Amino acid sequence: MINITVLQKFRKREKKREQLCWRYRRYLQCHLEQVIGRKFYREIQCTKPFEHLQMANSKTNGIGGSAATNLYTNGADGETCATCPAGSTCVEGLCDVALTPEAPTSTICTNAANTDAKWITDDFRKTAVGMHNYYRRLLATGWAEDKKLGYAKWAASLPELASEMFLQFVYSCESEEEIMKELKNCAGKEVANAQAQANNYKSLKEHETPDEQAIENWWSALANTGVEDNKYLDAMDNSLKAYANMAYQGTQKVGCGVQVCKPQGRTEIQCGYVMDPPIMDEDPIYEIGKACSKCAKLATPMKCSSLLGLCVP
């Protein structure tokens, strides 16, 4: 096997070696760029035996006596990249063939591949729901910081938005799809969403974990401003409304969209909240009381989650 030590200046120092392995360039490039981006040393390997590289243009490759395939096509001076495939470009003497991206398969939103949400992954969906439940659980168990109270009052019957096994039934694929119809245009503002009763929107420069950054920002209003009387008000600051949408007892589903807007240098994310009933002016955000003490008294009776704090079916 060929061990190649990867450094940040790989392309200059190892150009000849990369050209030798040009047939496996896509495999190498993918892994090398990932390593370089993390700024540390690592070794990777060509997946073909070294003798295969040595035996180029020979009759056998030394493996079972089968005929070898040439590593490259011989050419005269000035013919570098002359026979690159149509649609490719010549980069440092190599044929750079554009790859056709393939949309991920979803077990949560099974029709996503046929919509504007086709690039959203199930990992994104699970993270969005998981973070909402994390903050709701903090609230229910009395550990959510509130600037006016120190810690917000406990919630007696706050439902969990989803558990792993029921995620496909309670994540709002409809809201996600509706959001992505317009979010893809990178308008820099909240988009219309007829599939939800409330929405949270955030534009940020974070490209690695935009969902986590946005959701953390929406919840932070509780610690930064506080809601002393646990009431939703139409006159609330938008940041507090974002918190209320996440914490509201009547929130049943969440569905989110995300769009990377490269020309604008930002990522836009929006989550839609399916509520029953919709939250209204002066409504309590949630029922105060010992965590899970009133799960059984909900319109659809529930029990306490095994992780405690939230009500589950």
Coordinates of C-alpha atoms in Angstrom, one line a residue:
M1 CA 0.0 0.0 0.0
I2 CA 1.2 3.6 -0.6
N3 CA 1.1 5.8 2.5
I4 CA 0.9 9.5 1.7
T5 CA 1.5 12.0 4.5
V6 CA -0.8 14.9 4.1
L7 CA 0.2 18.4 4.9
Q8 CA -1.6 21.7 4.2
K9 CA 0.7 22.4 1.2
F10 CA 0.0 18.9 -0.2
R11 CA -0.6 20.0 -3.7
K12 CA 2.7 21.6 -4.2
R13 CA 4.9 19.1 -2.4
E14 CA 3.1 15.9 -3.7
K15 CA 2.0 17.0 -7.2
K16 CA 4.0 14.2 -8.9
R17 CA 2.6 11.5 -6.6
E18 CA -0.9 12.7 -7.1
Q19 CA -0.4 12.6 -10.9
L20 CA 0.7 9.0 -10.6
C21 CA -2.5 8.1 -8.8
W22 CA -4.7 10.1 -11.1
R23 CA -7.1 7.3 -11.7
Y24 CA -8.0 7.4 -8.0
R25 CA -8.0 11.2 -7.9
R26 CA -11.6 11.6 -6.8
Y27 CA -11.1 9.2 -3.9
L28 CA -7.9 11.0 -2.8
Q29 CA -9.1 14.5 -3.3
C30 CA -12.2 14.0 -1.2
H31 CA -10.2 12.7 1.8
L32 CA -7.2 15.0 1.4
E33 CA -9.3 18.1 1.4
Q34 CA -11.1 17.0 4.5
V35 CA -7.9 16.5 6.3
I36 CA -6.3 19.7 5.1
G37 CA -9.4 21.6 6.3
R38 CA -8.9 20.2 9.8
K39 CA -5.2 21.3 9.9
F40 CA -3.5 18.3 11.2
Y41 CA -1.3 15.5 10.0
R42 CA -2.8 12.2 8.9
E43 CA -1.8 9.3 6.6
I44 CA -4.2 7.9 4.0
Q45 CA -3.7 5.1 1.5
C46 CA -4.3 4.4 -2.1
T47 CA -6.6 1.5 -2.3
K48 CA -4.6 -0.3 -5.0
P49 CA -1.4 -2.3 -4.4
F50 CA 1.8 -0.5 -5.2
E51 CA 2.8 -3.2 -7.7
H52 CA -0.3 -2.3 -9.7
L53 CA 1.2 1.2 -10.1
Q54 CA 4.6 -0.2 -11.0
M55 CA 3.2 -2.5 -13.6
A56 CA 1.5 0.2 -15.7
N57 CA 1.8 -0.6 -19.5
S58 CA 2.9 -4.2 -18.8
K59 CA 1.0 -7.3 -19.9
T60 CA 0.1 -8.5 -16.4
N61 CA -0.5 -6.7 -13.1
G62 CA 1.0 -9.4 -10.8
I63 CA -2.4 -10.2 -9.3
G64 CA -3.6 -13.5 -10.6
G65 CA -2.0 -12.9 -14.0
S66 CA -4.9 -10.8 -15.3
A67 CA -4.2 -8.0 -17.9
A68 CA -3.2 -4.7 -16.4
T69 CA -5.0 -1.4 -17.2
N70 CA -2.8 1.5 -18.1
L71 CA -2.7 4.3 -15.6
Y72 CA -2.8 6.9 -18.3
T73 CA -2.8 7.4 -22.0
N74 CA 0.5 8.4 -23.5
G75 CA 0.6 11.8 -25.3
A76 CA 3.0 14.1 -27.0
D77 CA 4.2 17.4 -25.8
G78 CA 1.4 20.0 -25.6
E79 CA -1.3 17.3 -25.3
T80 CA -1.9 17.6 -21.6
C81 CA -5.6 17.3 -20.9
A82 CA -6.3 17.0 -24.7
T83 CA -8.6 14.0 -24.2
C84 CA -10.3 15.0 -21.0
P85 CA -14.0 14.1 -21.0
A86 CA -16.5 16.6 -22.3
G87 CA -17.6 19.1 -19.7
S88 CA -14.4 18.7 -17.6
T89 CA -11.7 21.3 -17.0
C90 CA -7.9 21.0 -16.8
V91 CA -6.5 21.7 -13.4
E92 CA -2.8 21.5 -12.8
G93 CA -2.5 18.9 -15.6
L94 CA -5.4 16.8 -14.4
C95 CA -8.9 16.3 -15.8
D96 CA -11.3 17.7 -13.3
V97 CA -14.6 16.0 -14.0
A98 CA -17.6 17.6 -12.4
L99 CA -19.5 15.3 -10.1
T100 CA -23.3 15.1 -10.1
P101 CA -24.5 15.4 -6.5
E102 CA -27.0 12.9 -5.3
A103 CA -29.8 13.8 -2.9
P104 CA -29.8 11.9 0.4
T105 CA -32.5 9.3 1.1
S106 CA -34.8 10.1 4.0
T107 CA -36.7 7.7 6.2
I108 CA -38.4 10.7 7.9
C109 CA -39.6 12.8 4.9
T110 CA -39.9 10.1 2.3
N111 CA -41.1 12.5 -0.4
A112 CA -38.4 15.1 0.2
A113 CA -36.4 13.9 -2.9
N114 CA -39.2 15.3 -5.1
T115 CA -39.4 18.7 -3.4
D116 CA -37.2 21.8 -2.8
A117 CA -36.2 20.1 0.5
K118 CA -34.4 17.3 -1.3
W119 CA -30.9 18.3 0.1
I120 CA -32.0 18.3 3.7
T121 CA -30.7 15.3 5.6
D122 CA -32.3 13.2 8.3
D123 CA -29.3 14.2 10.6
F124 CA -30.4 17.8 10.2
R125 CA -34.0 16.9 11.1
K126 CA -33.0 14.8 14.1
T127 CA -30.7 17.6 15.4
A128 CA -33.5 20.2 15.1
V129 CA -36.0 18.0 17.0
G130 CA -33.4 16.9 19.5
M131 CA -32.3 20.4 20.4
H132 CA -35.9 21.6 20.8
N133 CA -36.6 18.7 23.2
Y134 CA -33.3 19.4 25.1
Y135 CA -34.4 22.9 25.8
R136 CA -38.0 22.0 26.6
R137 CA -36.7 19.4 29.1
L138 CA -34.4 22.0 30.7
L139 CA -37.5 24.2 31.1
A140 CA -39.7 21.4 32.5
T141 CA -37.2 20.3 35.1
G142 CA -36.5 23.8 36.4
W143 CA -33.0 24.2 34.9
A144 CA -33.7 26.8 32.2
E145 CA -32.1 30.1 33.1
D146 CA -34.4 33.1 33.2
K147 CA -33.0 36.6 33.6
K148 CA -35.9 37.8 35.8
L149 CA -36.3 34.7 37.9
G150 CA -32.9 33.1 38.0
Y151 CA -34.5 29.8 36.7
A152 CA -37.8 29.5 34.9
K153 CA -40.7 27.8 36.7
W154 CA -41.2 24.1 36.2
A155 CA -43.6 22.8 33.5
A156 CA -46.2 20.3 34.7
S157 CA -47.3 18.8 31.3
L158 CA -44.9 19.8 28.5
P159 CA -45.0 17.3 25.7
E160 CA -41.9 15.9 24.0
L161 CA -41.9 16.9 20.3
A162 CA -40.7 13.5 19.2
S163 CA -38.8 10.4 20.3
E164 CA -36.4 8.7 18.0
M165 CA -38.8 5.9 17.1
F166 CA -41.7 8.3 16.4
L167 CA -39.8 11.0 14.6
Q168 CA -41.3 10.3 11.2
F169 CA -44.8 10.8 12.7
V170 CA -44.3 14.2 14.4
Y171 CA -41.6 16.0 12.4
S172 CA -43.5 18.4 10.0
C173 CA -42.3 17.5 6.6
E174 CA -45.0 19.7 5.2
S175 CA -43.7 22.7 7.0
E176 CA -40.1 21.9 5.9
E177 CA -41.2 21.6 2.2
E178 CA -43.2 24.9 2.4
I179 CA -40.3 26.8 3.9
M180 CA -37.8 25.6 1.3
K181 CA -40.0 26.7 -1.6
E182 CA -39.0 30.3 -0.9
L183 CA -36.0 30.0 1.4
K184 CA -33.9 28.7 -1.5
N185 CA -34.1 32.2 -3.0
C186 CA -32.0 33.6 -0.2
A187 CA -34.2 36.7 0.3
G188 CA -32.7 37.3 3.8
K189 CA -36.0 37.3 5.6
E190 CA -38.6 35.0 7.0
V191 CA -40.7 33.3 4.3
A192 CA -44.4 32.5 4.2
N193 CA -45.3 29.1 5.6
A194 CA -49.0 28.1 5.4
Q195 CA -48.2 24.8 7.1
A196 CA -47.4 26.2 10.5
Q197 CA -48.9 28.6 13.0
A198 CA -45.6 30.3 13.9
N199 CA -42.1 30.5 12.6
N200 CA -38.6 31.3 13.8
Y201 CA -36.0 32.7 11.3
K202 CA -32.3 33.3 11.6
S203 CA -29.6 34.5 9.1
L204 CA -26.1 33.9 10.2
K205 CA -22.5 33.4 8.8
E206 CA -22.1 30.0 10.4
H207 CA -21.8 27.2 7.8
E208 CA -20.8 24.2 9.9
T209 CA -23.7 23.9 12.4
P210 CA -26.3 26.6 11.4
D211 CA -29.2 24.6 12.9
E212 CA -27.6 24.4 16.3
Q213 CA -26.5 28.1 16.3
A214 CA -30.0 29.3 15.3
I215 CA -31.9 27.2 17.8
E216 CA -29.5 28.2 20.6
N217 CA -30.0 31.8 19.6
W218 CA -33.8 31.5 19.6
W219 CA -33.8 30.0 23.1
S220 CA -31.3 32.5 24.5
A221 CA -33.9 35.2 24.9
L222 CA -35.1 33.5 28.1
A223 CA -31.7 33.9 29.8
N224 CA -31.0 37.3 28.2
T225 CA -34.4 38.9 28.8
G226 CA -36.6 36.6 30.8
V227 CA -40.4 36.0 31.0
E228 CA -41.4 36.6 34.6
D229 CA -45.2 35.9 34.3
N230 CA -44.9 33.0 31.8
K231 CA -47.3 34.8 29.4
Y232 CA -47.1 35.2 25.6
L233 CA -47.8 38.8 24.5
D234 CA -48.4 40.1 21.0
A235 CA -46.3 43.1 22.0
M236 CA -43.3 40.8 23.0
D237 CA -39.9 41.4 21.4
N238 CA -39.4 39.1 18.4
S239 CA -36.6 37.3 20.3
L240 CA -39.0 36.4 23.1
K241 CA -41.6 35.2 20.6
A242 CA -38.9 32.9 19.2
Y243 CA -38.4 31.4 22.7
A244 CA -42.2 31.1 23.2
N245 CA -42.7 29.2 20.0
M246 CA -40.1 26.7 21.1
A247 CA -41.4 26.4 24.7
Y248 CA -45.2 26.6 24.1
Q249 CA -47.1 23.7 25.5
G250 CA -49.4 23.6 22.4
T251 CA -46.5 23.1 20.0
Q252 CA -46.9 19.7 18.5
K253 CA -44.6 19.5 15.6
V254 CA -41.6 21.4 14.2
G255 CA -40.2 21.4 10.6
C256 CA -37.2 23.3 9.5
G257 CA -35.5 24.4 6.3
V258 CA -31.9 25.6 5.7
Q259 CA -30.3 27.3 2.7
V260 CA -26.6 28.1 2.2
C261 CA -26.4 31.4 0.4
K262 CA -22.8 31.5 -0.9
P263 CA -23.0 34.7 -2.9
Q264 CA -24.4 36.5 0.1
G265 CA -22.0 34.8 2.5
R266 CA -24.7 33.6 4.9
T267 CA -26.8 30.6 5.8
E268 CA -30.5 31.0 6.4
I269 CA -32.6 28.8 8.6
Q270 CA -36.3 28.8 9.5
C271 CA -38.4 26.5 11.6
G272 CA -42.1 26.3 11.5
Y273 CA -44.2 25.3 14.6
V274 CA -47.4 23.4 14.2
M275 CA -49.6 24.4 17.2
D276 CA -52.9 23.2 18.6
P277 CA -54.3 25.5 19.7
P278 CA -52.3 28.4 18.2
I279 CA -50.7 30.7 20.9
M280 CA -52.7 33.9 21.5
D281 CA -52.1 37.2 23.3
E282 CA -51.8 36.7 27.1
D283 CA -51.9 32.9 26.8
P284 CA -49.7 31.1 29.3
I285 CA -46.7 29.6 27.5
Y286 CA -47.0 26.4 29.6
E287 CA -48.7 25.1 32.7
I288 CA -46.6 25.6 35.8
G289 CA -46.1 22.7 38.2
K290 CA -43.8 19.7 39.1
A291 CA -42.4 18.1 35.9
C292 CA -44.7 15.4 34.5
S293 CA -47.3 15.9 37.3
K294 CA -50.1 16.5 34.8
C295 CA -49.1 14.4 31.8
A296 CA -52.1 12.1 32.4
K297 CA -54.5 15.1 32.4
L298 CA -53.6 16.2 28.8
A299 CA -56.4 16.0 26.2
T300 CA -54.5 12.9 25.0
P301 CA -53.3 11.4 28.2
M302 CA -49.5 10.8 28.3
K303 CA -46.9 9.5 30.7
C304 CA -43.5 10.8 31.8
S305 CA -40.5 10.2 29.5
S306 CA -37.9 7.7 30.6
L307 CA -35.5 10.7 30.5
L308 CA -38.0 12.6 32.7
G309 CA -39.3 16.1 32.4
L310 CA -41.4 15.7 29.2
C311 CA -44.7 13.9 28.5
V312 CA -44.7 11.2 25.9
P313 CA -47.5 8.9 24.5

